[in-house]
C-alpha cells in the first residue's frame, strides 16, 4: 500500500473517531468541544475526498 492510500485511510479514521466522540459528548455541557470535533470530522472527510479525486485523476503528488 502506498503512502497516499494510507493517508486516506487515516483521514477517514480520524473523521469516524471524532464523530463518535462528538456523539458521546453531545449530551454534556461541552457543546463547543462537540462543535470543534464535528468540524474536524468534516474537514478530514473533505481532505480525504479531495485526495481521492486527485488520485483518480493521476495528479496526486508523491511525498
Tab-separated table of N, CA and C in Angstrom, residues 32-52:
chain	number	residue	atom	x	y	z
A	32	UNK	N	-19.103	23.426	22.792
A	32	UNK	CA	-18.058	23.987	21.918
A	32	UNK	C	-17.078	22.893	21.490
A	33	UNK	N	-16.772	21.980	22.376
A	33	UNK	CA	-15.899	20.861	22.022
A	33	UNK	C	-16.586	19.952	21.006
A	34	UNK	N	-17.876	19.717	21.185
A	34	UNK	CA	-18.638	18.911	20.235
A	34	UNK	C	-18.598	19.569	18.858
A	35	UNK	N	-18.804	20.868	18.809
A	35	UNK	CA	-18.760	21.603	17.541
A	35	UNK	C	-17.376	21.464	16.897
A	36	UNK	N	-16.323	21.630	17.668
A	36	UNK	CA	-14.961	21.503	17.150
A	36	UNK	C	-14.716	20.095	16.594
A	37	UNK	N	-15.153	19.093	17.308
A	37	UNK	CA	-14.971	17.717	16.843
A	37	UNK	C	-15.737	17.458	15.553
A	38	UNK	N	-16.944	17.971	15.468
A	38	UNK	CA	-17.727	17.790	14.244
A	38	UNK	C	-17.061	18.484	13.055
A	39	UNK	N	-16.541	19.675	13.277
A	39	UNK	CA	-15.861	20.391	12.198
A	39	UNK	C	-14.563	19.682	11.805
A	40	UNK	N	-13.878	19.085	12.753
A	40	UNK	CA	-12.674	18.311	12.449
A	40	UNK	C	-13.027	17.112	11.582
A	41	UNK	N	-14.117	16.439	11.905
A	41	UNK	CA	-14.554	15.292	11.115
A	41	UNK	C	-14.917	15.716	9.692
A	42	UNK	N	-15.607	16.823	9.552
A	42	UNK	CA	-15.984	17.322	8.230
A	42	UNK	C	-14.730	17.657	7.417
A	43	UNK	N	-13.767	18.297	8.041
A	43	UNK	CA	-12.530	18.663	7.341
A	43	UNK	C	-11.737	17.421	6.934
A	44	UNK	N	-11.665	16.435	7.807
A	44	UNK	CA	-10.953	15.195	7.464
A	44	UNK	C	-11.624	14.496	6.297
A	45	UNK	N	-12.940	14.420	6.297
A	45	UNK	CA	-13.663	13.830	5.172
A	45	UNK	C	-13.423	14.600	3.883
A	46	UNK	N	-13.422	15.914	3.988
A	46	UNK	CA	-13.211	16.756	2.819
A	46	UNK	C	-11.806	16.552	2.238
A	47	UNK	N	-10.810	16.505	3.101
A	47	UNK	CA	-9.438	16.280	2.639
A	47	UNK	C	-9.283	14.902	2.001
A	48	UNK	N	-9.904	13.896	2.605
A	48	UNK	CA	-9.831	12.546	2.043
A	48	UNK	C	-10.497	12.503	0.665
A	49	UNK	N	-11.639	13.138	0.532
A	49	UNK	CA	-12.339	13.155	-0.754
A	49	UNK	C	-11.508	13.884	-1.813
A	50	UNK	N	-10.888	14.984	-1.440
A	50	UNK	CA	-10.053	15.727	-2.382
A	50	UNK	C	-8.856	14.895	-2.828
A	51	UNK	N	-8.201	14.233	-1.879
A	51	UNK	CA	-7.062	13.386	-2.241
A	51	UNK	C	-7.513	12.215	-3.105
A	52	UNK	N	-8.680	11.675	-2.802
A	52	UNK	CA	-9.214	10.573	-3.596
A	52	UNK	C	-9.467	11.012	-5.035
